[in-house]
mmCIF file of C-alpha atoms in Angstrom:
data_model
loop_
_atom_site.group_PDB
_atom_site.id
_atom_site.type_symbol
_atom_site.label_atom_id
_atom_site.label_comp_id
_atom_site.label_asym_id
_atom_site.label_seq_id
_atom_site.Cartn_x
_atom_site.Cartn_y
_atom_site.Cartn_z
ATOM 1 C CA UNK A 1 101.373 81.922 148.972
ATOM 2 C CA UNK A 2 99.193 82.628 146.157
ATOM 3 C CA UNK A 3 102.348 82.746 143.971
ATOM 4 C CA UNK A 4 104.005 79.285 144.879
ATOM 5 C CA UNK A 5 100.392 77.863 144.336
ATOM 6 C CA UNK A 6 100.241 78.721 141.129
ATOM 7 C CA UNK A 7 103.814 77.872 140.386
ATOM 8 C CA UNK A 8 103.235 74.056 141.593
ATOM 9 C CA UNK A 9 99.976 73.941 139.710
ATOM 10 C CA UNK A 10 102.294 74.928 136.072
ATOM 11 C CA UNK A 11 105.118 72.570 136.951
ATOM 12 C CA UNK A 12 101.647 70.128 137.624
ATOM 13 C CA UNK A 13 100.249 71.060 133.940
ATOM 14 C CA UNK A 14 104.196 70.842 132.410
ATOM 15 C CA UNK A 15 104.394 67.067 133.503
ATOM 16 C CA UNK A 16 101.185 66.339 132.574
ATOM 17 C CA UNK A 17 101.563 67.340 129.459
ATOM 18 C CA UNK A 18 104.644 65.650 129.109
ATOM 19 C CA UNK A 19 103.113 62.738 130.432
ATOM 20 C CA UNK A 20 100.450 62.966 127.999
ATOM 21 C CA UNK A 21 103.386 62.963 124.938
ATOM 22 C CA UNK A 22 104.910 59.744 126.215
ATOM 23 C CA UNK A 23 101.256 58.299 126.418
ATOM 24 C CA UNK A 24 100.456 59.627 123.245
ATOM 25 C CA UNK A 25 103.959 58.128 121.387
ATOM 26 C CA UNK A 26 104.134 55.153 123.849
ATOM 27 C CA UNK A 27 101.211 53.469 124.268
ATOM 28 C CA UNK A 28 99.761 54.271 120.946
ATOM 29 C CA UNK A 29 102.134 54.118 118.813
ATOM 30 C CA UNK A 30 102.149 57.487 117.312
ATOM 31 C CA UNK A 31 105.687 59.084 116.661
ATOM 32 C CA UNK A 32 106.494 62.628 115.322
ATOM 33 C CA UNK A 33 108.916 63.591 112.623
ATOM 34 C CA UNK A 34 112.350 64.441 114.096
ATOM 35 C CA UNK A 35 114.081 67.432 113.196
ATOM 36 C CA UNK A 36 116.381 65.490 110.858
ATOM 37 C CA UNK A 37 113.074 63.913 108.738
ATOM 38 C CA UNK A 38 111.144 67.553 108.699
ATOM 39 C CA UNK A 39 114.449 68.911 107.338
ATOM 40 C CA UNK A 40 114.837 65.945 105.043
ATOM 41 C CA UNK A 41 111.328 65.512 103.395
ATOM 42 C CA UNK A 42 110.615 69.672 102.976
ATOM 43 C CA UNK A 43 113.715 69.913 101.167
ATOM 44 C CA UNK A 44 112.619 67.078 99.011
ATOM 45 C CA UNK A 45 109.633 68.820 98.422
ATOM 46 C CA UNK A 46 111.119 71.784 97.655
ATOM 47 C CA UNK A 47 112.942 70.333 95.399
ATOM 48 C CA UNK A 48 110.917 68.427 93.355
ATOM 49 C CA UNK A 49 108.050 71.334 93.257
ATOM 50 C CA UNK A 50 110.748 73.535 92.031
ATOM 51 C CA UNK A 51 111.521 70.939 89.068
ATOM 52 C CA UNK A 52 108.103 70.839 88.223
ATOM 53 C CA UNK A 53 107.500 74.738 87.836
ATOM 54 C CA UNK A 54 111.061 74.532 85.390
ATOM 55 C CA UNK A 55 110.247 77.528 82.928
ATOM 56 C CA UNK A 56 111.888 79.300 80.563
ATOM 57 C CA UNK A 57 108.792 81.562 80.263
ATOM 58 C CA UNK A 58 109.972 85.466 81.471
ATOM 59 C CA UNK A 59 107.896 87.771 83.654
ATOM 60 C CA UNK A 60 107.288 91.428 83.973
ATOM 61 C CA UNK A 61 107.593 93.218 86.872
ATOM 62 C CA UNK A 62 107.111 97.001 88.007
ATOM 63 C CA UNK A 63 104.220 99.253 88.858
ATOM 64 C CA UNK A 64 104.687 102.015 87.484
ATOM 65 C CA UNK A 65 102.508 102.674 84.406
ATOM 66 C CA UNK A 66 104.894 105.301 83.334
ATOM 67 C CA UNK A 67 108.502 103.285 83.544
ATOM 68 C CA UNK A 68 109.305 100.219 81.327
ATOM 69 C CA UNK A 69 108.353 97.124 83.620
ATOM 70 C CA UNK A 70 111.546 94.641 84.157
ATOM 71 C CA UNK A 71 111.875 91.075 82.710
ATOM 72 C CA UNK A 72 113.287 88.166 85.153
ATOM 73 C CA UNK A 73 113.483 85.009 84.274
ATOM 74 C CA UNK A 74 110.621 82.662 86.017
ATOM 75 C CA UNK A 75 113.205 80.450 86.880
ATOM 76 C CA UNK A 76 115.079 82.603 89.025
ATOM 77 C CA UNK A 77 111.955 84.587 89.981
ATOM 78 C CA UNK A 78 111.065 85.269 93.397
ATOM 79 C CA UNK A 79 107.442 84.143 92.096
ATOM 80 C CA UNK A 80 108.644 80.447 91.854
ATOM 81 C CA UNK A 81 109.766 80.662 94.816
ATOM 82 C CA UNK A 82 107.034 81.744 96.804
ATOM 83 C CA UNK A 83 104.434 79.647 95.152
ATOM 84 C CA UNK A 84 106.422 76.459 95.638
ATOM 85 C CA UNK A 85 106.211 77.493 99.503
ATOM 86 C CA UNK A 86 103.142 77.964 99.329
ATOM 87 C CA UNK A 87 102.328 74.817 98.415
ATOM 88 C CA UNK A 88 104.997 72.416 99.821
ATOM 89 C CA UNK A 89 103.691 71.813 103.097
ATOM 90 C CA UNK A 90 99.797 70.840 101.674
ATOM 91 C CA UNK A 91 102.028 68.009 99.871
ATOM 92 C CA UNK A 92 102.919 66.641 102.796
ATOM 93 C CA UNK A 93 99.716 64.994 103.979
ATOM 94 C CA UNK A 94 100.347 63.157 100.840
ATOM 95 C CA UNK A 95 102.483 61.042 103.220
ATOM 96 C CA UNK A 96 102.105 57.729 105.105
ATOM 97 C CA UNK A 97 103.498 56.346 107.883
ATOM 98 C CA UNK A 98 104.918 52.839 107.162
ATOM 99 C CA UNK A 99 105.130 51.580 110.713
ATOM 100 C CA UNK A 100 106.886 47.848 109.859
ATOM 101 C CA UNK A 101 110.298 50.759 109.237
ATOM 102 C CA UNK A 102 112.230 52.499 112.077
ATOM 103 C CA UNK A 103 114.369 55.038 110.746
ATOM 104 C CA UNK A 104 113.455 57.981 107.885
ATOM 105 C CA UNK A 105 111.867 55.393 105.591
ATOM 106 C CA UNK A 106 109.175 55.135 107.284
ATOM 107 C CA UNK A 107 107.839 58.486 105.405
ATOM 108 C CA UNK A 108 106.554 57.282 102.260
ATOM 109 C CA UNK A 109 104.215 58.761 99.862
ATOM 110 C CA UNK A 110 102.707 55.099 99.028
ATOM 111 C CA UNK A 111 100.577 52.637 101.126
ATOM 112 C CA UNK A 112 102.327 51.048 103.537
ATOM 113 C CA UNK A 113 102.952 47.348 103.753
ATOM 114 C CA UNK A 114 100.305 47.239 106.519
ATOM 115 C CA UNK A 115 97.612 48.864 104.808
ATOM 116 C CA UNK A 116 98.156 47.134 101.510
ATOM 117 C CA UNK A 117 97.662 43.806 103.264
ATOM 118 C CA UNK A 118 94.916 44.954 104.866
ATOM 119 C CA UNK A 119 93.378 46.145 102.140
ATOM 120 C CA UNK A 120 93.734 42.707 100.053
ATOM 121 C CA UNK A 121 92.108 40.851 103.066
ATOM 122 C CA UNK A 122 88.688 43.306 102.424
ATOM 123 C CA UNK A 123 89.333 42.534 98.591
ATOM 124 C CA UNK A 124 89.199 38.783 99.400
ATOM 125 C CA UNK A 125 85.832 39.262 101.437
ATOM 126 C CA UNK A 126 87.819 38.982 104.937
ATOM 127 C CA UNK A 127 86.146 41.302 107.621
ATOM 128 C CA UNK A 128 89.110 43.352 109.251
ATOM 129 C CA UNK A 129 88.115 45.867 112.426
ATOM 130 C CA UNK A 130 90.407 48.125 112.932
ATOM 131 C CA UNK A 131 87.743 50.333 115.072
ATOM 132 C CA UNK A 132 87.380 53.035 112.640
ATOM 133 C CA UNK A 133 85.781 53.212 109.562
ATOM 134 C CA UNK A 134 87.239 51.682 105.870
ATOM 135 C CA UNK A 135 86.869 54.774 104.161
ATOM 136 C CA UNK A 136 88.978 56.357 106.807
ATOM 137 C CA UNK A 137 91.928 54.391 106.653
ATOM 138 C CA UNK A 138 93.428 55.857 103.960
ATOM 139 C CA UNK A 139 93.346 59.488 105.620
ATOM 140 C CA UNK A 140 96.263 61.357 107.036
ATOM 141 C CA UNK A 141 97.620 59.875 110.190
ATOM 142 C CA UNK A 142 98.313 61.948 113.046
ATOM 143 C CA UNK A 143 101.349 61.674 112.587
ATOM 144 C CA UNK A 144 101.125 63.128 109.385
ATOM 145 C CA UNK A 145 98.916 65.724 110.209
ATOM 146 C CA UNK A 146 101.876 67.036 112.878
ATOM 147 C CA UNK A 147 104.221 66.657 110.052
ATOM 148 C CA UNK A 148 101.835 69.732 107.781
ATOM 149 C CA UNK A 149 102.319 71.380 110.917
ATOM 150 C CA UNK A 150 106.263 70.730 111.581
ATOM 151 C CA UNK A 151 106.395 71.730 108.012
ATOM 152 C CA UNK A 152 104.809 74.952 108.416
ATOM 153 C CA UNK A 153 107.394 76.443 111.323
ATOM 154 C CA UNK A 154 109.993 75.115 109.711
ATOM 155 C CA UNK A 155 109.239 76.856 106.602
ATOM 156 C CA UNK A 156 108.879 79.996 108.807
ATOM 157 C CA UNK A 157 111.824 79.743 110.493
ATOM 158 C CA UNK A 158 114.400 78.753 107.781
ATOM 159 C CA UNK A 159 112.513 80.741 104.974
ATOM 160 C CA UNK A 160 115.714 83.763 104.471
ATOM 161 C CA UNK A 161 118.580 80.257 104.443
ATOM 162 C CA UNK A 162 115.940 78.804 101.451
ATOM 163 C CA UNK A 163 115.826 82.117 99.473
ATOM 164 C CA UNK A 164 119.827 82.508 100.045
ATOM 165 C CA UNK A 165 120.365 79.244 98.324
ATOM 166 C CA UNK A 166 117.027 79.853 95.760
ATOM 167 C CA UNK A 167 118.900 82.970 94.858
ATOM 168 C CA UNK A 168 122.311 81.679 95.398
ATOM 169 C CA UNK A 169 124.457 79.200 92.594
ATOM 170 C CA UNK A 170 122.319 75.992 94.036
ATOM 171 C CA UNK A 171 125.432 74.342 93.585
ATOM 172 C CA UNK A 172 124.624 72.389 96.435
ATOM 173 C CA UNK A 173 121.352 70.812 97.172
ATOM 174 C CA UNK A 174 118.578 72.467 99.632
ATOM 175 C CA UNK A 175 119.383 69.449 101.599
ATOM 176 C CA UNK A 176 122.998 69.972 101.829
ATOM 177 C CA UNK A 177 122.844 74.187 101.959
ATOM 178 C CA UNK A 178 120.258 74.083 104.833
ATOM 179 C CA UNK A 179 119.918 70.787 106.734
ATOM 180 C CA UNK A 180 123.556 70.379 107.121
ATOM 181 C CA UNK A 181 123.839 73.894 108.715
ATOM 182 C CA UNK A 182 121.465 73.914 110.853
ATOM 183 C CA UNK A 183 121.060 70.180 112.211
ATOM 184 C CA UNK A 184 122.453 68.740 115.135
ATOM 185 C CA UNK A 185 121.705 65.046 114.423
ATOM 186 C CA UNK A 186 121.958 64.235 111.009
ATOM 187 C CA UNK A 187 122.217 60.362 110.520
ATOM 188 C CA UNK A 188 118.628 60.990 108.157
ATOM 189 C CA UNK A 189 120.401 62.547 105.800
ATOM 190 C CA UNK A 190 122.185 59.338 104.765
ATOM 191 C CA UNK A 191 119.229 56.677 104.244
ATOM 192 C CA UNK A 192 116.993 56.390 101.414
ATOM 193 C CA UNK A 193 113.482 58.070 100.869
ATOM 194 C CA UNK A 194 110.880 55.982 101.529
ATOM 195 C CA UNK A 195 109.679 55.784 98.144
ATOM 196 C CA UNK A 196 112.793 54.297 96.782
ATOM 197 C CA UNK A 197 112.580 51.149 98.945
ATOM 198 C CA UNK A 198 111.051 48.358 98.022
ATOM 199 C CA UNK A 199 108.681 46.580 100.540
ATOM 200 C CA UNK A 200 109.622 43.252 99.011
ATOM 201 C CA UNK A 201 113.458 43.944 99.023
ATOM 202 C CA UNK A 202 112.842 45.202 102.663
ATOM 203 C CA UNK A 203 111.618 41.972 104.131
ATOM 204 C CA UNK A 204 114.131 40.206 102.036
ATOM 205 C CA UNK A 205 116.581 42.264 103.514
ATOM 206 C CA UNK A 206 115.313 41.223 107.047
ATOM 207 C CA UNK A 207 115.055 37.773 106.033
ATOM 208 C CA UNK A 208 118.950 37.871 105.160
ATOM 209 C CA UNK A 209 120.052 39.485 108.099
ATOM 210 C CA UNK A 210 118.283 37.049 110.411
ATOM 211 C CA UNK A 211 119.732 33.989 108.616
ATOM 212 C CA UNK A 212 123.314 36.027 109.388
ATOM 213 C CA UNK A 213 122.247 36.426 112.900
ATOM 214 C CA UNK A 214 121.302 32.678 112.795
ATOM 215 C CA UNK A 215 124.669 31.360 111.430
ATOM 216 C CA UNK A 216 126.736 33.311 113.865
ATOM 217 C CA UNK A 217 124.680 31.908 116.551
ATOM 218 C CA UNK A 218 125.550 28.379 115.380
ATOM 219 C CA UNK A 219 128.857 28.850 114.786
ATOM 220 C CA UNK A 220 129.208 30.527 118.107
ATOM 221 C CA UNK A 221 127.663 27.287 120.021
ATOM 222 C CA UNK A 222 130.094 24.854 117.293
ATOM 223 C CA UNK A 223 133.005 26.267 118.970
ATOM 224 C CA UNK A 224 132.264 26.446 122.297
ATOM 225 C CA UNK A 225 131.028 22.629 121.823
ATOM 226 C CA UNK A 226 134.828 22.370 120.399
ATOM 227 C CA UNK A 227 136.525 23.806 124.036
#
């Protein structure tokens, strides 16, 4: 009896907190990386950070004060490596969430169109409430926050398929040598970053495709007017 009690009471605290997920993304608004974007932006990050420590500097390595300590090249040292992990997922609350985008644009590491409006109304003495502070709009979203977190496993849990392709050719990108292989739903992969799109070009994007929408409407009711 006691059993089945306590069984009901964990399929009770399961739904809840399932429950509490849907609120949470639902009702608020807030919505998680996917697999495909976590994939996506660390490689990016990789990437880049692994541009930016570009040597062709040498290191020694070897403890033994006796024997002659061996030279590798920084660049394909196992010490760039591991200092670019270290810091990748820190970059990532660099991050904002542009909610006016849908798909993997929305991860930007700019102010969104939102914010930037926003912030010219304060600029033009407009008083904005939000409900939280000014000097807190500018901090990491939850979202974001998850996506440090998101970073973190995923660093933990694809770390040996980085280091084979660190250590490999790199004739590929990480992008292509690790989120290929292990992703199920990839269509991510294939859209922009965030940074390269331009809010302007966006809307006018928008703009264009509701005109389209707009003429095939009217064209639609011209000939049915015609039978």
């Amino acid at each position: 009896m006691e059993v089945r009690v306590c069984m009901v009471a964990l399929v009770a605290l399961v739904q809840v907190a399932s429950c509490g997920r849907n609120i949470e993304e639902e009702d608020y608004g807030v919505k998680f990386a996917t697999d495909c974007e976590v994939c996506k932006l660390v490689a990016k990050e990789v990437g880049e950070r692994l541009e930016a420590k570009d040597s062709s500097g040498v290191i020694e390595t070897g403890y033994n004060i006796d024997a002659k300590k061996k030279k590798t090249k920084y660049n394909k040292s196992e010490l760039r490596l591991v200092e670019t992990l270290e810091e990748v997922c820190e970059g990532m609350l660099d991050y904002r969430v542009h909610k006016e985008r849908k798909d993997s644009t929305r991860w930007a590491k700019k102010m969104s169109q939102t914010f930037q409006t926003l912030h010219s109304l304060v600029n033009k003495g407009v008083k904005v409430d939000l409900g939280i502070p000014q000097e807190l709009w500018d901090e990491p979203s939850a979202e974001v926050a998850h996506l440090k977190t998101q970073c973190e496993g995923f660093i933990e849990d694809y770390e040996e398929d980085i280091s084979d392709w660190y250590f490999g050719d790199q004739e590929t990108s990480l992008q292509e040598a690790v989120c290929l292989k292990i992703l199920e739903e990839r269509n991510c992969l294939s859209q922009p970053f965030g940074e390269d799109i331009d809010s302007n070009s966006s809307e006018g994007h928008k703009e264009t495709k509701r005109n389209d929408k707009r003429k095939k409407g009217d064209s639609e009711k011209t000939r049915k007017s015609e039978l």
